[in-house]
Amino acid sequence: MGKIWIPGMMPIELLLILATTFFVFVGVGWLLKTQNRSIPKFGQAILIWLTAFVILKFVLYPPIPSALMKTYMGLITLVLFLLVSADEESWTDFKRPILKTLAGETPGYRGVRTITLVALPLLAGMGTYNNIVPKFEEPIELRTVHPAPPAAVKVHDLKGGDKTFTLQTAQNPFRVDEDGQYSRDVQQKHVNDNPFDPNASKYMQYVREGGAIFFQNCHFCHGDNLDGRGMFAFAFNPIPANFSDPGTIAQLQETFVFWRVSKGGPGLPREGFPWASAMPPWEQHLTTDEMWKAILFEYWHTGFYPRTWD
Ligand code: HEC
């Protein structure tokens, strides 16, 4: 069904639509009157009912819930009945086509009667069937949670930058000892250190900076305990990764994690689909250093070590 929605319609626009419809109705009625003709009461009622339905269902935006829709249409039906039965004359006028159809004596009405008597039970049957037919959950989607990464990841290419990290050889530039040398076991040495100590080691200072980045950007989803239970977590499917579970970053090389952080859900290859990951592509918001530091923090905080290639 085509939509004639006006996104974010304001109350005033709604009033305009209602007023226009009203004047069109009055205008058409007046035009017909000048020609000494009029739409029969039954036709009028149907026309008003359908117009109200179309406006409520297809013009109003945001769409109204179906329970409310039923209430509104019920009220409109009631008002229409009051309207057509206001005086004896219009009530007779309204009933005429119905009685004629039921009697089925006039030739034209006989066909209408047959169609109505067949269509009504069919429609009722279809409605009932639709209501009671069992509904099945969508099948569980099979997906690769940790798809094969690319050989290299080029970050900030959208911003015209050109930093390329080869995943096999790249290292977290902040996993370093006091001499600034990459050190595999620096984390082990500092597992119990206090990142807020003013005399903390270089490595612990980077961890602390990474923590700040994490709490500014990641904890809304990944949780302040890094357990994937952030305040927005359950709005998403799949839910954010739980870093404190050995199934996530503990299984991964640090460069794989860097690739995931920089490219997010949109950067997943086809085997990662079909699924809609809410993980943002952080290269659009953070520098490469900030991403590496956040990752450093995640490993330090959970106590897991990144996997190595050998
Ligand atoms: C809007 C919510 C959201 C925010 C904010 C967010 N993430 Fe995620 N993240 C997710 C979701 C959802 C997943 C799981 C789906 C996926 O792997 O893409 C995920 C997955 C990940 C993974 C992959 C883990 C794995 O096992 O493959 C890493 C790493 C990650 N996030 C790091 C981060 C970091 C670092 C930040 C902050 C800079 C961050 N995330 C911010 C939603 C978010």
Tab-separated table of C-alpha atoms and ligand atoms in Angstrom:
chain	number	residue	atom	x	y	z
A	1	MET	CA	0.000	0.000	0.000
A	2	GLY	CA	1.457	3.358	-0.979
A	3	LYS	CA	2.011	5.747	1.854
A	4	ILE	CA	0.985	9.350	1.783
A	5	TRP	CA	2.494	9.931	5.182
A	6	ILE	CA	3.793	13.293	6.143
A	7	PRO	CA	6.640	12.286	8.466
A	8	GLY	CA	6.314	13.782	11.916
A	9	MET	CA	2.939	15.390	11.244
A	10	MET	CA	2.146	18.202	13.645
A	11	PRO	CA	-1.292	18.581	15.259
A	12	ILE	CA	-1.913	21.646	13.104
A	13	GLU	CA	-1.336	19.613	9.921
A	14	LEU	CA	-3.803	17.044	11.182
A	15	LEU	CA	-6.372	19.801	11.772
A	16	LEU	CA	-5.766	21.079	8.241
A	17	ILE	CA	-6.407	17.617	6.798
A	18	LEU	CA	-9.608	17.212	8.812
A	19	ALA	CA	-10.827	20.696	7.875
A	20	THR	CA	-10.087	20.096	4.185
A	21	THR	CA	-11.944	16.789	4.222
A	22	PHE	CA	-14.888	18.435	5.953
A	23	PHE	CA	-15.098	21.241	3.405
A	24	VAL	CA	-14.769	18.820	0.473
A	25	PHE	CA	-17.717	16.856	1.854
A	26	VAL	CA	-19.829	19.953	2.445
A	27	GLY	CA	-18.841	21.328	-0.962
A	28	VAL	CA	-19.755	18.167	-2.852
A	29	GLY	CA	-23.057	17.970	-0.974
A	30	TRP	CA	-23.847	21.573	-1.871
A	31	LEU	CA	-22.910	21.044	-5.562
A	32	LEU	CA	-25.179	18.011	-5.799
A	33	LYS	CA	-27.977	19.983	-4.145
A	34	THR	CA	-27.780	22.728	-6.779
A	35	GLN	CA	-28.393	19.977	-9.340
A	36	ASN	CA	-31.261	18.684	-7.265
A	37	ARG	CA	-29.472	15.462	-6.572
A	38	SER	CA	-27.966	13.857	-3.487
A	39	ILE	CA	-26.016	10.791	-2.441
A	40	PRO	CA	-28.292	8.301	-0.673
A	41	LYS	CA	-27.829	8.192	3.109
A	42	PHE	CA	-26.336	4.708	2.972
A	43	GLY	CA	-23.721	5.771	0.431
A	44	GLN	CA	-22.913	8.860	2.499
A	45	ALA	CA	-22.324	6.781	5.606
A	46	ILE	CA	-20.047	4.346	3.764
A	47	LEU	CA	-18.110	7.225	2.172
A	48	ILE	CA	-17.529	8.992	5.489
A	49	TRP	CA	-16.550	5.729	7.164
A	50	LEU	CA	-14.022	4.883	4.431
A	51	THR	CA	-12.565	8.404	4.398
A	52	ALA	CA	-12.071	8.305	8.158
A	53	PHE	CA	-10.426	4.892	7.838
A	54	VAL	CA	-8.029	6.036	5.108
A	55	ILE	CA	-7.020	9.139	7.068
A	56	LEU	CA	-6.470	7.242	10.312
A	57	LYS	CA	-4.650	4.370	8.678
A	58	PHE	CA	-2.566	5.903	5.905
A	59	VAL	CA	-2.354	9.647	6.397
A	60	LEU	CA	-1.839	10.001	10.118
A	61	TYR	CA	1.779	9.770	11.217
A	62	PRO	CA	3.124	8.315	13.442
A	63	PRO	CA	0.726	5.390	12.894
A	64	ILE	CA	-1.762	4.758	15.669
A	65	PRO	CA	-1.775	1.413	17.509
A	66	SER	CA	-4.373	-1.061	16.276
A	67	ALA	CA	-6.286	-1.080	19.580
A	68	LEU	CA	-6.736	2.679	19.349
A	69	MET	CA	-7.638	2.344	15.668
A	70	LYS	CA	-10.430	-0.067	16.605
A	71	THR	CA	-11.697	2.338	19.269
A	72	TYR	CA	-11.718	5.273	16.854
A	73	MET	CA	-13.452	3.326	14.077
A	74	GLY	CA	-15.987	1.994	16.600
A	75	LEU	CA	-16.755	5.531	17.757
A	76	ILE	CA	-17.073	6.754	14.176
A	77	THR	CA	-19.471	3.907	13.349
A	78	LEU	CA	-21.544	4.804	16.404
A	79	VAL	CA	-21.693	8.496	15.494
A	80	LEU	CA	-22.652	7.631	11.910
A	81	PHE	CA	-25.543	5.518	13.213
A	82	LEU	CA	-26.700	8.389	15.405
A	83	LEU	CA	-26.456	10.680	12.400
A	84	VAL	CA	-28.479	8.547	9.976
A	85	SER	CA	-31.101	7.692	12.572
A	86	ALA	CA	-31.542	11.287	13.714
A	87	ASP	CA	-34.965	11.526	12.077
A	88	GLU	CA	-37.445	9.101	10.587
A	89	GLU	CA	-36.900	10.279	7.024
A	90	SER	CA	-33.128	9.737	6.915
A	91	TRP	CA	-33.420	6.418	8.779
A	92	THR	CA	-35.831	5.134	6.107
A	93	ASP	CA	-33.497	6.465	3.449
A	94	PHE	CA	-30.568	4.694	5.111
A	95	LYS	CA	-32.367	1.380	5.527
A	96	ARG	CA	-33.743	1.285	2.003
A	97	PRO	CA	-30.767	-0.283	0.176
A	98	ILE	CA	-30.213	-2.738	3.013
A	99	LEU	CA	-33.812	-3.924	3.029
A	100	LYS	CA	-33.851	-4.080	-0.761
A	101	THR	CA	-30.698	-6.178	-0.728
A	102	LEU	CA	-32.094	-8.531	1.882
A	103	ALA	CA	-35.359	-8.909	0.021
A	104	GLY	CA	-33.490	-9.419	-3.234
A	105	GLU	CA	-36.601	-8.800	-5.322
A	106	THR	CA	-35.451	-5.912	-7.455
A	107	PRO	CA	-33.197	-7.384	-10.190
A	108	GLY	CA	-30.139	-5.213	-9.528
A	109	TYR	CA	-30.169	-6.035	-5.829
A	110	ARG	CA	-30.329	-9.770	-6.296
A	111	GLY	CA	-26.716	-9.950	-7.450
A	112	VAL	CA	-25.636	-7.695	-4.593
A	113	ARG	CA	-27.422	-9.996	-2.156
A	114	THR	CA	-25.712	-13.090	-3.503
A	115	ILE	CA	-22.288	-11.443	-3.350
A	116	THR	CA	-22.896	-10.102	0.173
A	117	LEU	CA	-24.179	-13.396	1.507
A	118	VAL	CA	-21.116	-15.176	0.130
A	119	ALA	CA	-18.535	-12.508	0.967
A	120	LEU	CA	-19.573	-11.784	4.563
A	121	PRO	CA	-19.170	-15.337	5.902
A	122	LEU	CA	-15.930	-15.670	3.925
A	123	LEU	CA	-14.502	-12.476	5.410
A	124	ALA	CA	-15.562	-13.486	8.910
A	125	GLY	CA	-13.984	-16.898	8.361
A	126	MET	CA	-10.737	-15.389	7.128
A	127	GLY	CA	-10.590	-13.024	10.092
A	128	THR	CA	-11.101	-15.876	12.541
A	129	TYR	CA	-8.519	-18.013	10.772
A	130	ASN	CA	-5.974	-15.201	10.886
A	131	ASN	CA	-6.569	-14.780	14.594
A	132	ILE	CA	-6.217	-18.393	15.622
A	133	VAL	CA	-3.646	-19.705	13.136
A	134	PRO	CA	-0.508	-20.579	15.158
A	135	LYS	CA	2.398	-18.249	14.554
A	136	PHE	CA	5.920	-19.587	14.513
A	137	GLU	CA	9.032	-17.792	15.679
A	138	GLU	CA	11.495	-16.808	13.001
A	139	PRO	CA	14.067	-19.534	12.486
A	140	ILE	CA	17.290	-18.985	14.387
A	141	GLU	CA	19.784	-17.413	12.078
A	142	LEU	CA	23.054	-19.179	11.607
A	143	ARG	CA	25.924	-16.795	11.564
A	144	THR	CA	29.635	-16.736	11.991
A	145	VAL	CA	30.304	-14.807	15.183
A	146	HIS	CA	33.985	-14.384	14.470
A	147	PRO	CA	34.298	-14.254	10.693
A	148	ALA	CA	37.674	-14.337	8.982
A	149	PRO	CA	39.198	-10.862	9.118
A	150	PRO	CA	40.779	-9.164	6.123
A	151	ALA	CA	44.574	-9.416	5.774
A	152	ALA	CA	44.974	-5.738	6.503
A	153	VAL	CA	42.741	-2.990	7.734
A	154	LYS	CA	42.944	0.528	6.405
A	155	VAL	CA	41.481	2.985	8.880
A	156	HIS	CA	40.198	6.470	8.450
A	157	ASP	CA	40.012	5.922	4.711
A	158	LEU	CA	36.685	7.743	4.762
A	159	LYS	CA	38.432	10.796	6.126
A	160	GLY	CA	41.207	10.621	3.570
A	161	GLY	CA	43.651	9.139	6.053
A	162	ASP	CA	45.761	6.223	5.011
A	163	LYS	CA	46.872	4.212	8.036
A	164	THR	CA	47.068	0.572	7.109
A	165	PHE	CA	47.572	-2.172	9.705
A	166	THR	CA	48.588	-5.613	8.495
A	167	LEU	CA	46.765	-7.903	10.884
A	168	GLN	CA	49.524	-10.537	10.945
A	169	THR	CA	52.252	-8.137	12.003
A	170	ALA	CA	50.608	-5.150	13.667
A	171	GLN	CA	50.915	-4.723	17.418
A	172	ASN	CA	49.146	-2.632	19.985
A	173	PRO	CA	51.521	0.364	20.228
A	174	PHE	CA	50.610	0.801	23.905
A	175	ARG	CA	51.351	-2.705	25.114
A	176	VAL	CA	54.853	-1.557	26.046
A	177	ASP	CA	57.292	-1.727	28.918
A	178	GLU	CA	59.055	1.252	30.521
A	179	ASP	CA	61.440	1.508	27.550
A	180	GLY	CA	58.583	1.800	25.116
A	181	GLN	CA	59.315	-1.664	23.728
A	182	TYR	CA	56.430	-3.942	22.781
A	183	SER	CA	56.106	-6.460	25.587
A	184	ARG	CA	53.894	-9.488	25.643
A	185	ASP	CA	53.980	-9.948	29.385
A	186	VAL	CA	53.686	-6.344	30.511
A	187	GLN	CA	50.014	-6.937	31.267
A	188	GLN	CA	50.851	-9.903	33.478
A	189	LYS	CA	53.266	-7.769	35.463
A	190	HIS	CA	50.637	-5.111	36.136
A	191	VAL	CA	47.428	-7.112	36.613
A	192	ASN	CA	46.996	-5.833	40.152
A	193	ASP	CA	48.342	-2.308	39.709
A	194	ASN	CA	46.242	0.724	40.448
A	195	PRO	CA	45.694	2.743	37.255
A	196	PHE	CA	45.063	5.866	39.356
A	197	ASP	CA	48.493	5.748	40.997
A	198	PRO	CA	50.317	8.966	39.961
A	199	ASN	CA	53.531	6.945	39.681
A	200	ALA	CA	51.945	4.224	37.613
A	201	SER	CA	54.003	2.618	34.876
A	202	LYS	CA	53.692	3.758	31.270
A	203	TYR	CA	51.559	0.743	30.495
A	204	MET	CA	49.180	1.487	33.412
A	205	GLN	CA	48.824	5.111	32.302
A	206	TYR	CA	47.733	3.919	28.859
A	207	VAL	CA	45.316	1.490	30.503
A	208	ARG	CA	43.860	4.371	32.461
A	209	GLU	CA	43.459	6.493	29.318
A	210	GLY	CA	41.853	3.531	27.592
A	211	GLY	CA	39.452	3.216	30.519
A	212	ALA	CA	38.409	6.835	30.103
A	213	ILE	CA	37.769	6.222	26.396
A	214	PHE	CA	35.813	3.078	27.218
A	215	PHE	CA	33.580	4.852	29.705
A	216	GLN	CA	32.988	7.709	27.306
A	217	ASN	CA	32.104	5.536	24.338
A	218	CYS	CA	31.629	1.850	24.965
A	219	HIS	CA	30.055	1.196	28.355
A	220	PHE	CA	26.569	2.228	27.216
A	221	CYS	CA	26.462	-1.025	25.314
A	222	HIS	CA	29.247	-3.220	26.675
A	223	GLY	CA	28.479	-2.421	30.321
A	224	ASP	CA	30.531	-0.843	33.071
A	225	ASN	CA	31.642	-4.301	34.118
A	226	LEU	CA	32.527	-5.128	30.500
A	227	ASP	CA	29.968	-7.897	30.640
A	228	GLY	CA	27.846	-6.744	27.703
A	229	ARG	CA	25.076	-5.497	29.977
A	230	GLY	CA	25.196	-1.783	29.285
A	231	MET	CA	22.057	0.259	29.665
A	232	PHE	CA	21.268	0.046	25.939
A	233	ALA	CA	22.397	-3.555	25.581
A	234	PHE	CA	19.033	-5.243	25.406
A	235	ALA	CA	17.711	-2.952	22.738
A	236	PHE	CA	19.996	-4.774	20.321
A	237	ASN	CA	20.001	-8.129	18.619
A	238	PRO	CA	22.667	-9.470	18.686
A	239	ILE	CA	23.420	-8.070	22.124
A	240	PRO	CA	26.807	-6.377	22.649
A	241	ALA	CA	29.783	-8.658	23.180
A	242	ASN	CA	30.503	-9.705	26.759
A	243	PHE	CA	34.245	-9.158	27.146
A	244	SER	CA	34.328	-10.863	30.545
A	245	ASP	CA	33.203	-14.086	28.863
A	246	PRO	CA	36.113	-16.188	27.555
A	247	GLY	CA	34.273	-16.522	24.226
A	248	THR	CA	34.996	-12.998	22.993
A	249	ILE	CA	38.234	-10.987	23.182
A	250	ALA	CA	40.047	-13.839	24.952
A	251	GLN	CA	39.655	-15.854	21.727
A	252	LEU	CA	40.963	-13.124	19.484
A	253	GLN	CA	44.204	-11.574	18.377
A	254	GLU	CA	44.503	-7.959	19.360
A	255	THR	CA	44.627	-6.929	15.709
A	256	PHE	CA	41.370	-8.801	15.038
A	257	VAL	CA	39.778	-6.794	17.847
A	258	PHE	CA	41.258	-3.622	16.354
A	259	TRP	CA	39.673	-4.487	13.035
A	260	ARG	CA	36.283	-5.072	14.717
A	261	VAL	CA	36.467	-1.846	16.726
A	262	SER	CA	37.496	0.307	13.765
A	263	LYS	CA	34.965	-1.099	11.273
A	264	GLY	CA	32.117	-2.185	13.597
A	265	GLY	CA	28.991	-3.939	12.383
A	266	PRO	CA	28.998	-2.286	8.932
A	267	GLY	CA	32.506	-3.671	8.326
A	268	LEU	CA	31.519	-7.308	8.819
A	269	PRO	CA	32.015	-9.546	5.774
A	270	ARG	CA	29.127	-11.491	4.244
A	271	GLU	CA	29.570	-14.567	6.494
A	272	GLY	CA	28.800	-12.323	9.443
A	273	PHE	CA	25.322	-11.838	7.996
A	274	PRO	CA	22.390	-11.950	8.065
A	275	TRP	CA	22.404	-9.985	11.242
A	276	ALA	CA	22.301	-6.369	12.138
A	277	SER	CA	25.131	-5.573	14.513
A	278	ALA	CA	24.771	-2.264	16.336
A	279	MET	CA	28.528	-2.068	16.905
A	280	PRO	CA	29.548	1.356	15.549
A	281	PRO	CA	32.566	1.787	13.239
A	282	TRP	CA	34.750	3.622	15.708
A	283	GLU	CA	37.257	4.888	13.150
A	284	GLN	CA	34.664	7.545	12.447
A	285	HIS	CA	34.872	8.887	15.998
A	286	LEU	CA	38.189	7.880	17.533
A	287	THR	CA	41.820	8.136	16.546
A	288	THR	CA	43.758	4.910	16.019
A	289	ASP	CA	45.602	5.564	19.304
A	290	GLU	CA	42.317	5.907	21.166
A	291	MET	CA	41.052	2.622	19.724
A	292	TRP	CA	44.258	0.782	20.678
A	293	LYS	CA	44.072	2.208	24.210
A	294	ALA	CA	40.421	1.183	24.662
A	295	ILE	CA	41.384	-2.345	23.583
A	296	LEU	CA	44.354	-2.343	25.961
A	297	PHE	CA	41.958	-1.421	28.768
A	298	GLU	CA	39.489	-4.166	27.857
A	299	TYR	CA	42.191	-6.816	28.131
A	300	TRP	CA	43.636	-5.424	31.335
A	301	HIS	CA	40.247	-5.078	33.021
A	302	THR	CA	39.034	-8.576	32.145
A	303	GLY	CA	42.404	-10.171	32.876
A	304	PHE	CA	42.384	-11.974	29.525
A	305	TYR	CA	45.355	-12.014	27.207
A	306	PRO	CA	45.025	-11.521	23.495
A	307	ARG	CA	45.631	-14.583	21.418
A	308	THR	CA	48.906	-14.672	19.555
A	309	TRP	CA	49.599	-15.962	16.073
A	310	ASP	CA	51.894	-18.751	17.241
B	1	HEC	C1	25.694	0.939	20.230
B	1	HEC	C2	26.186	-0.096	21.045
B	1	HEC	C3	27.686	-0.341	21.066
B	1	HEC	C4	28.680	0.535	21.433
B	1	HEC	C5	28.530	1.978	21.900
B	1	HEC	C6	29.896	-0.197	21.331
B	1	HEC	N1	29.656	-1.467	20.891
B	1	HEC	FE1	31.026	-2.933	20.603
B	1	HEC	N2	29.566	-4.208	20.005
B	1	HEC	C7	28.231	-3.915	19.999
B	1	HEC	C8	27.496	-5.097	19.579
B	1	HEC	C9	25.986	-5.175	19.410
B	1	HEC	C10	28.437	-6.119	19.350
B	1	HEC	C11	28.152	-7.566	18.921
B	1	HEC	C12	27.967	-7.699	17.454
B	1	HEC	C13	29.267	-7.597	16.725
B	1	HEC	O1	30.202	-8.348	17.010
B	1	HEC	O2	29.347	-6.740	15.831
B	1	HEC	C14	29.736	-5.516	19.614
B	1	HEC	C15	30.940	-6.184	19.449
B	1	HEC	C16	32.155	-5.664	19.800
B	1	HEC	C17	33.414	-6.363	19.655
B	1	HEC	C18	33.592	-7.741	19.020
B	1	HEC	C19	33.799	-8.804	20.065
B	1	HEC	C20	33.865	-10.163	19.424
B	1	HEC	O3	33.876	-11.147	20.200
B	1	HEC	O4	33.903	-10.271	18.199
B	1	HEC	C21	34.386	-5.537	20.126
B	1	HEC	C22	35.881	-5.818	20.206
B	1	HEC	C23	33.747	-4.316	20.558
B	1	HEC	N3	32.398	-4.426	20.358
B	1	HEC	C24	34.403	-3.221	21.103
B	1	HEC	C25	33.815	-1.998	21.384
B	1	HEC	C26	34.536	-0.828	21.814
B	1	HEC	C27	36.030	-0.765	22.062
B	1	HEC	C28	33.615	0.172	21.926
B	1	HEC	C29	33.867	1.626	22.314
B	1	HEC	C30	34.910	2.355	21.612
B	1	HEC	C31	32.325	-0.376	21.588
B	1	HEC	N4	32.485	-1.695	21.262
B	1	HEC	C32	31.140	0.337	21.620
B	1	HEC	C33	27.628	-2.730	20.321
B	1	HEC	C34	28.308	-1.594	20.720
